[in-house]
PDB file of C-alpha atoms in Angstrom:
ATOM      1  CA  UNK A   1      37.175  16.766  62.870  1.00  0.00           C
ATOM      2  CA  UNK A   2      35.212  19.267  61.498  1.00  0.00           C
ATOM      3  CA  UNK A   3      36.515  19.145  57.906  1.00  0.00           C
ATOM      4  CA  UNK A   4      35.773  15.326  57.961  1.00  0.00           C
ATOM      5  CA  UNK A   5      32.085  15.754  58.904  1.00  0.00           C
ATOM      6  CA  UNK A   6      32.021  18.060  55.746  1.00  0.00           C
ATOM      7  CA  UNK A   7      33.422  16.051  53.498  1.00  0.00           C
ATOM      8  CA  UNK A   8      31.253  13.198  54.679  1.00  0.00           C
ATOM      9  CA  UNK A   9      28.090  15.029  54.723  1.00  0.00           C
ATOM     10  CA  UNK A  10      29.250  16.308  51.165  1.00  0.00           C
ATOM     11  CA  UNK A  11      29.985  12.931  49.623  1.00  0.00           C
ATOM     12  CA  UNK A  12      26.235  11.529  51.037  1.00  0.00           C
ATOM     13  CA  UNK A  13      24.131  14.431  49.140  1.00  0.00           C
ATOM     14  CA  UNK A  14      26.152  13.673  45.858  1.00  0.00           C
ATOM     15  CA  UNK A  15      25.502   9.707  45.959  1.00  0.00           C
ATOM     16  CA  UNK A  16      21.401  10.436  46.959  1.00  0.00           C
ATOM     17  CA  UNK A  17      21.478  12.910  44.153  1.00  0.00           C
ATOM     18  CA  UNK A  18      22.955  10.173  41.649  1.00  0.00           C
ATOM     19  CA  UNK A  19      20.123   7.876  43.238  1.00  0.00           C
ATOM     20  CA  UNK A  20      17.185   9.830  42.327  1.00  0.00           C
ATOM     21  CA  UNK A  21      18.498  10.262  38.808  1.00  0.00           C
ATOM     22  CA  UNK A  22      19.079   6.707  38.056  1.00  0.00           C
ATOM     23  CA  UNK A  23      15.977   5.939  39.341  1.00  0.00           C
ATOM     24  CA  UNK A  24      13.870   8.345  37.401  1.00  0.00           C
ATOM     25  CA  UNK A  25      13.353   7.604  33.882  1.00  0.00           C
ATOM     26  CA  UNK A  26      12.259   9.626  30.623  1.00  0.00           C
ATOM     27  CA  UNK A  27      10.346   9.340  27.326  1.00  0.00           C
ATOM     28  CA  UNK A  28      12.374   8.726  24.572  1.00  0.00           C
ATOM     29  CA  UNK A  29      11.740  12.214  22.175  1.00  0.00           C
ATOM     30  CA  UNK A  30      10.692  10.944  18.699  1.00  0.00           C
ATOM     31  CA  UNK A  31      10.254  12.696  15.545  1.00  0.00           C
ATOM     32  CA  UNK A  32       7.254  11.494  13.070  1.00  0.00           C
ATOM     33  CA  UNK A  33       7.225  13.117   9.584  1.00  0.00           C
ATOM     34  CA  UNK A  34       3.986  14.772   9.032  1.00  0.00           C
ATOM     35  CA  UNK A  35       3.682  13.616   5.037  1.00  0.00           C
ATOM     36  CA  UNK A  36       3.694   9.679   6.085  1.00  0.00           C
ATOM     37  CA  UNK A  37       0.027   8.943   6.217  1.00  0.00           C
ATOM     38  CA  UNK A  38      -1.899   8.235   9.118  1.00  0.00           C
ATOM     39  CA  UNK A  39      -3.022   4.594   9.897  1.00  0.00           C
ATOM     40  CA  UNK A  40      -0.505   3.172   8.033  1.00  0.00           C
ATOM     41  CA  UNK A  41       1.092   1.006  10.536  1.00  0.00           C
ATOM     42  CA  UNK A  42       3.052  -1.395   7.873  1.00  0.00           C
ATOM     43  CA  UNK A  43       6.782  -0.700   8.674  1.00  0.00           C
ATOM     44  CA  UNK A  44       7.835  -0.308   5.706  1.00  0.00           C
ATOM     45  CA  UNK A  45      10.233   2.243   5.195  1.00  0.00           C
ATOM     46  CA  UNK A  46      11.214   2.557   1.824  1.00  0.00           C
ATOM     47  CA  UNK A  47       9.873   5.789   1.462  1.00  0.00           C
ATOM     48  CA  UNK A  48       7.962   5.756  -1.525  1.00  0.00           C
ATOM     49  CA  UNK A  49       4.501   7.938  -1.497  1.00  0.00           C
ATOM     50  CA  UNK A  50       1.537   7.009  -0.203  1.00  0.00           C
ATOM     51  CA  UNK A  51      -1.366   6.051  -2.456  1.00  0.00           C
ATOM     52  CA  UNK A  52      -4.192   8.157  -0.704  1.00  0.00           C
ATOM     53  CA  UNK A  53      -7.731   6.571  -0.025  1.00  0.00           C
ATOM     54  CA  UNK A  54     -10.440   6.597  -1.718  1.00  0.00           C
ATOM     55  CA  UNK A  55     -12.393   9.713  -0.652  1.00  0.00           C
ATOM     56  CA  UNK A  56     -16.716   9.245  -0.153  1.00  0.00           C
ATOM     57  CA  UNK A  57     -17.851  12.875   0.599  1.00  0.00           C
ATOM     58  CA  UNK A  58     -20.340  12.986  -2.492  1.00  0.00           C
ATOM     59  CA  UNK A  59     -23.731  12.512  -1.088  1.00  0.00           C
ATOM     60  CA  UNK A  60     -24.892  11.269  -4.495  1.00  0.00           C
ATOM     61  CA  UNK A  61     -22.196   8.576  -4.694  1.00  0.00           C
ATOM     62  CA  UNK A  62     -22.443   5.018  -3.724  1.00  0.00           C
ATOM     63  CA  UNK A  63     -19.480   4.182  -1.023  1.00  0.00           C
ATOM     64  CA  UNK A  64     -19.349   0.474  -2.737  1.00  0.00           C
ATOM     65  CA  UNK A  65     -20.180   1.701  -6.426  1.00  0.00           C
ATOM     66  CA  UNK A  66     -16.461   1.140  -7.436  1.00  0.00           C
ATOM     67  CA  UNK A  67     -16.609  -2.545  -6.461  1.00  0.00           C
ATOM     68  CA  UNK A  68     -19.360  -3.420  -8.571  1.00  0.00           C
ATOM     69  CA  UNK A  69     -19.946  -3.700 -12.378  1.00  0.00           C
ATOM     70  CA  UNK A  70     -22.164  -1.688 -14.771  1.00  0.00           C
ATOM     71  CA  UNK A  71     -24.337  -3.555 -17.397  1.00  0.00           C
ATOM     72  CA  UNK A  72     -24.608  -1.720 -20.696  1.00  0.00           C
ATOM     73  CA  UNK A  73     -27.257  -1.700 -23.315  1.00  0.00           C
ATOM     74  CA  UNK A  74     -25.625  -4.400 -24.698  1.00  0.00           C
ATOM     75  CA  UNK A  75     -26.746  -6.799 -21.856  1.00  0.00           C
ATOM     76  CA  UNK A  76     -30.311  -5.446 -21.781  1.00  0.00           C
ATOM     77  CA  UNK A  77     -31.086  -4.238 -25.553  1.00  0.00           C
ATOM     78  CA  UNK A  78     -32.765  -1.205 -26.691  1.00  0.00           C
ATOM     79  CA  UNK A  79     -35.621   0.901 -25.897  1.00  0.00           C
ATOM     80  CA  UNK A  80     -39.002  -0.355 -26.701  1.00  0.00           C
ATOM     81  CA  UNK A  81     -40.896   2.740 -28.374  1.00  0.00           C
ATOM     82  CA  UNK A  82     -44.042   2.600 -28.070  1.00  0.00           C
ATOM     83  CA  UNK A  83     -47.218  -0.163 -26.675  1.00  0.00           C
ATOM     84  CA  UNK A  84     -46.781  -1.319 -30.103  1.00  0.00           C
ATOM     85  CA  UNK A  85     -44.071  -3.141 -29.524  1.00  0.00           C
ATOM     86  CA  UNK A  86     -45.017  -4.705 -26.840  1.00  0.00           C
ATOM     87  CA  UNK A  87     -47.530  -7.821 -28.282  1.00  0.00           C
ATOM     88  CA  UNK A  88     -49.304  -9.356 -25.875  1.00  0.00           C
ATOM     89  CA  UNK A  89     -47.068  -8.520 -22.768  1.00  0.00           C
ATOM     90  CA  UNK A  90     -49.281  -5.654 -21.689  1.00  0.00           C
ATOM     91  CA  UNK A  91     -48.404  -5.827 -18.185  1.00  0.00           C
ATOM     92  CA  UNK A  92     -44.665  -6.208 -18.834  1.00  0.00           C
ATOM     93  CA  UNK A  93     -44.272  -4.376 -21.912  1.00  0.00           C
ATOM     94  CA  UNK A  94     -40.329  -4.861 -21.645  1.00  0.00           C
ATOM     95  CA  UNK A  95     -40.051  -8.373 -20.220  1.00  0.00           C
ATOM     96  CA  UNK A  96     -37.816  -7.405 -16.975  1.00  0.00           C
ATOM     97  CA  UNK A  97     -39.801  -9.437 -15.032  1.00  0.00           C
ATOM     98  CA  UNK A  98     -41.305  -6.180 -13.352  1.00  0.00           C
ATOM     99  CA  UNK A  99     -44.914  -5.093 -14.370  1.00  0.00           C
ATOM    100  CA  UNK A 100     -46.321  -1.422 -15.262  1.00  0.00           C
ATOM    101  CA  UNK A 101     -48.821   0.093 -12.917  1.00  0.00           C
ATOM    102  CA  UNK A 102     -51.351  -0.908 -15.532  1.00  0.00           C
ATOM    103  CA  UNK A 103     -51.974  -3.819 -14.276  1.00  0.00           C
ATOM    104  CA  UNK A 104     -52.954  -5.448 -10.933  1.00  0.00           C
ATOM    105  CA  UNK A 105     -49.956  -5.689  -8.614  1.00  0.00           C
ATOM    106  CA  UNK A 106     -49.425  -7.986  -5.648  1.00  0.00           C
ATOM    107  CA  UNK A 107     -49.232  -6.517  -2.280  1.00  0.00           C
ATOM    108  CA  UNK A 108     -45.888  -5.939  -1.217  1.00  0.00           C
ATOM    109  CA  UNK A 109     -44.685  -5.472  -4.945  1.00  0.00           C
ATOM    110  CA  UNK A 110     -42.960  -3.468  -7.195  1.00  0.00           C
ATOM    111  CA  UNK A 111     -43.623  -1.605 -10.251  1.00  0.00           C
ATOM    112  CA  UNK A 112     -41.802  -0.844 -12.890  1.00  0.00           C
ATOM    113  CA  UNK A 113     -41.106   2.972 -13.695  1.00  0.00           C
ATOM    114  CA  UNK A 114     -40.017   2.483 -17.461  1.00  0.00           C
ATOM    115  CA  UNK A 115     -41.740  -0.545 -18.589  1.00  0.00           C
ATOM    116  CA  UNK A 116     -40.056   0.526 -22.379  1.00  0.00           C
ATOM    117  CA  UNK A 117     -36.975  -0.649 -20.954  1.00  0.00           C
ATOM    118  CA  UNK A 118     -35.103  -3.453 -20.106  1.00  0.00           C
ATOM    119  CA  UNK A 119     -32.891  -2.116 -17.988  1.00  0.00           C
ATOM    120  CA  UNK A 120     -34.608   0.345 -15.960  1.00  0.00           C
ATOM    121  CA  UNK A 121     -36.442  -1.553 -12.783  1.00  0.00           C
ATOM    122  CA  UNK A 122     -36.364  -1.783  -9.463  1.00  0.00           C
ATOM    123  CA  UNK A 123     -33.245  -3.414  -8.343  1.00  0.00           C
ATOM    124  CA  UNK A 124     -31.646  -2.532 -11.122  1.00  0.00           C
ATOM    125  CA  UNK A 125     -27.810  -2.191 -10.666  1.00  0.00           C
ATOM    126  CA  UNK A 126     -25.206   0.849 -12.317  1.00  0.00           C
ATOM    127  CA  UNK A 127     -25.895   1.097 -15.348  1.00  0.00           C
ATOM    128  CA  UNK A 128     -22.721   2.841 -17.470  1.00  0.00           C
ATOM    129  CA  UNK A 129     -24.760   3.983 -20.330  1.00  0.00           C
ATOM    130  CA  UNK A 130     -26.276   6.907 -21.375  1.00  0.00           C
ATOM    131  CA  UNK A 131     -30.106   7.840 -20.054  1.00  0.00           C
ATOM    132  CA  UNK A 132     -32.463   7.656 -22.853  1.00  0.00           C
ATOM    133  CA  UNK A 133     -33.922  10.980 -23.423  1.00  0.00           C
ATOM    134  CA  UNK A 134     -37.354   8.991 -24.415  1.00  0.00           C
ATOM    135  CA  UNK A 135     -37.745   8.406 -21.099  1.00  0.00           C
ATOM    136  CA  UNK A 136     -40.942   9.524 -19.061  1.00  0.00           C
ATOM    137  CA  UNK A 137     -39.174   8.177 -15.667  1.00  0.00           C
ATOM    138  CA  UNK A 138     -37.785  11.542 -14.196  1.00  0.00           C
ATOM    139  CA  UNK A 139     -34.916  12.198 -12.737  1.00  0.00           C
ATOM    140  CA  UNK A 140     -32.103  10.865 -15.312  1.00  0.00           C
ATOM    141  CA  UNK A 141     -30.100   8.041 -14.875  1.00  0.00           C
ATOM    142  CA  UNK A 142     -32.576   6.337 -12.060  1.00  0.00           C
ATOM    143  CA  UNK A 143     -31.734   3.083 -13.431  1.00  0.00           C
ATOM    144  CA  UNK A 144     -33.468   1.491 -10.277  1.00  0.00           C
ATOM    145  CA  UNK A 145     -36.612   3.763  -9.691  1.00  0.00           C
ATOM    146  CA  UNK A 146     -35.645   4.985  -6.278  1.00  0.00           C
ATOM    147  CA  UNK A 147     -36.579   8.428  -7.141  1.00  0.00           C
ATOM    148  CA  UNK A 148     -33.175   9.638  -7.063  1.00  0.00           C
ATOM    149  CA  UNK A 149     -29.628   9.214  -9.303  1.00  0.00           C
ATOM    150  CA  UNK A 150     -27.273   7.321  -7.460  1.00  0.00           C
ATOM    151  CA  UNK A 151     -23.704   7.274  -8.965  1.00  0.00           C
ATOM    152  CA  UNK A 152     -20.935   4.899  -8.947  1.00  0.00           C
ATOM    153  CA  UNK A 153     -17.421   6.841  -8.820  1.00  0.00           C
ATOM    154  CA  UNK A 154     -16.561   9.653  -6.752  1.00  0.00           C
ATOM    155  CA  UNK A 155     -16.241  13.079  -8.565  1.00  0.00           C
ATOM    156  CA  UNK A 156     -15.091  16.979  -8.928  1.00  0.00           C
ATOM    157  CA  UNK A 157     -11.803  16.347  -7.704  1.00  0.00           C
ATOM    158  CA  UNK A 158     -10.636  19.098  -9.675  1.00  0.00           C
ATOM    159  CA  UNK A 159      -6.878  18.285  -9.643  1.00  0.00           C
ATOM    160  CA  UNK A 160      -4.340  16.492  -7.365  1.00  0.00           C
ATOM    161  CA  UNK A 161      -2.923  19.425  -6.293  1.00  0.00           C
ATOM    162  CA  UNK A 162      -1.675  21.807  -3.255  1.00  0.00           C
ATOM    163  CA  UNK A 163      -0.519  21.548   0.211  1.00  0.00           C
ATOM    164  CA  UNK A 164      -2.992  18.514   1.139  1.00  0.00           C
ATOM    165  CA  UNK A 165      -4.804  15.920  -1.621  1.00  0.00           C
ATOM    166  CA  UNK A 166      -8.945  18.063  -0.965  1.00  0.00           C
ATOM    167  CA  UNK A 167     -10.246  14.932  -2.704  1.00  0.00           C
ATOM    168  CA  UNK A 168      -8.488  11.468  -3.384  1.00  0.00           C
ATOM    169  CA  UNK A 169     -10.015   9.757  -6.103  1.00  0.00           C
ATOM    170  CA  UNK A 170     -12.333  10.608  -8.799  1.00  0.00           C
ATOM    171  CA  UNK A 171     -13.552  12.160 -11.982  1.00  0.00           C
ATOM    172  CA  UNK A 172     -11.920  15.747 -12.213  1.00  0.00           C
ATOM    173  CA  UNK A 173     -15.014  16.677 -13.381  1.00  0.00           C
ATOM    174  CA  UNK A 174     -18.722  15.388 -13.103  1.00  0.00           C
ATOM    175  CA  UNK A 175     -19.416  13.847 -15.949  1.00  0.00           C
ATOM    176  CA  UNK A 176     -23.286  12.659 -16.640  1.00  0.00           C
ATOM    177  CA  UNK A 177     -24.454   9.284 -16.082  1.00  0.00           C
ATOM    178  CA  UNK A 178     -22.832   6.979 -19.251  1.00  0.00           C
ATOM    179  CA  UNK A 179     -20.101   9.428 -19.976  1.00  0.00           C
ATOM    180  CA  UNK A 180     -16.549   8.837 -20.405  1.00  0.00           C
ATOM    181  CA  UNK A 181     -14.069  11.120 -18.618  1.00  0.00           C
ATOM    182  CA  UNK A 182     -10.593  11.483 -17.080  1.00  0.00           C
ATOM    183  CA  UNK A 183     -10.850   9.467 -13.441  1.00  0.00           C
ATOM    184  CA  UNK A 184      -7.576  10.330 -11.390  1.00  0.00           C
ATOM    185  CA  UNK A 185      -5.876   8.623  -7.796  1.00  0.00           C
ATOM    186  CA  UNK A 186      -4.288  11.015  -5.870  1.00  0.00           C
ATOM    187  CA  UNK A 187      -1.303  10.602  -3.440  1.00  0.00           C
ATOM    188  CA  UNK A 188       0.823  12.566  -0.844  1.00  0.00           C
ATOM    189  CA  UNK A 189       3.864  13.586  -2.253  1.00  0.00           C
ATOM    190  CA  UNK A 190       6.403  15.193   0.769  1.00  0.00           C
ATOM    191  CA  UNK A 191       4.067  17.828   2.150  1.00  0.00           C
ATOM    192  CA  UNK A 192       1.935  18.012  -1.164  1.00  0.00           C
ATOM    193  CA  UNK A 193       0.040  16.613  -3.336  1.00  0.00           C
ATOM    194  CA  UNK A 194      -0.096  14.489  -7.516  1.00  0.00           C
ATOM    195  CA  UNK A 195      -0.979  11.987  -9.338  1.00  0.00           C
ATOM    196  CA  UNK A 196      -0.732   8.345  -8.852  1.00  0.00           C
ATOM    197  CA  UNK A 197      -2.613   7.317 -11.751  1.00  0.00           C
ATOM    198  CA  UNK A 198      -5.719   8.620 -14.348  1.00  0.00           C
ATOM    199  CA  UNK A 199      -7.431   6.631 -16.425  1.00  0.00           C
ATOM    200  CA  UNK A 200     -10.395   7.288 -18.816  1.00  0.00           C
ATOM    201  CA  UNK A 201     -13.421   5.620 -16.790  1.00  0.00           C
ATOM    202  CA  UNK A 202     -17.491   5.342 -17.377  1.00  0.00           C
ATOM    203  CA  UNK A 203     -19.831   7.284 -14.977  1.00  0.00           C
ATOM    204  CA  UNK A 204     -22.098   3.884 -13.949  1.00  0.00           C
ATOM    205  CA  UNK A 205     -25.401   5.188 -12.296  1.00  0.00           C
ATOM    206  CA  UNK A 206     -28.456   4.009 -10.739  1.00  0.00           C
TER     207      UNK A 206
END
């Protein structure tokens, strides 16, 4: 009798043991391969590299400035050189539809800062050419007399290169406002960094 209450008693803690276990449940342990970049929730897995980006760090760089186009001197002519050439459009010398601080302007208006040229006003857009050096309006490449040089494309990447892409898209270098240069994309590459593309590009500023 005594053997049979051991066995019985034996028999109950292995079937409450199997209980407990098949009513307990576990994460499923999953593996995620630190070069597949973050956010990018697409499924698909055909393992090709990632295009990184673009990277906005430059404080002197317009977020949007690769969206837009640059006029050129083409669309707004040359520099006017002196009064002279201005006739009888004293107030605006350049015909921008901005006038010069030489003349009466209405409250709540603008003036222009280089009433020589076309192209330099308030509101103005990028601008990919090159700053006159004629220019009295300081600093260079203020196409829109803000007071400061805003520019369109992100640069001093450097090179797409090393453990982890520092900067992913730009000039390698920072080339001056209206200057051509080599503009690269960068993309992760296993647990590195290269190329995607490079192009030559024009440094638009504002």
């Amino acid at each position: 009798m005594r053997h049979r209450a051991v066995f019985v008693l034996g028999a109950l803690t292995v079937a409450s043991v199997l209980g407990i276990a098949a009513a307990c449940t576990f994460p499923d342990a999953s593996y995620r391969d630190p070069s597949a970049t973050l956010g990018d929730d697409s499924g698909d897995d055909s393992g090709g590299d990632a295009v990184a980006p673009p990277d906005d760090r430059d404080g002197d760089v317009d977020p949007n400035g690769r969206n837009e186009d640059a006029a050129t001197r083409e669309d707004g002519g040359g520099r006017i050189e002196d009064e002279a050439g201005c006739g009888a459009n004293r107030c605006d010398c350049d015909q921008d539809g901005v006038g010069n601080n030489g003349c009466p302007v209405p409250d709540g208006g603008s003036v222009d800062c280089d009433d020589f040229d076309k192209l330099v006003h308030p509101g103005q857009g990028f601008v990919g050419s090159p700053w006159s050096a004629s220019s009295p309006h300081l600093p260079a490449g203020d196409w829109n007399c803000d007071g400061t040089t805003t520019k369109q494309y992100p640069h001093s990447v450097g090179s797409c290169s090393g453990i982890t892409c520092g900067k992913l898209e730009g000039f390698l270098g920072d080339p001056a406002c209206g200057d051509t240069a080599d503009y690269v994309v960068c993309k992760s590459a296993g647990l590195g960094c290269s190329e995607a593309s490079r192009e030559q590009r024009v440094q638009g500023c504002r």
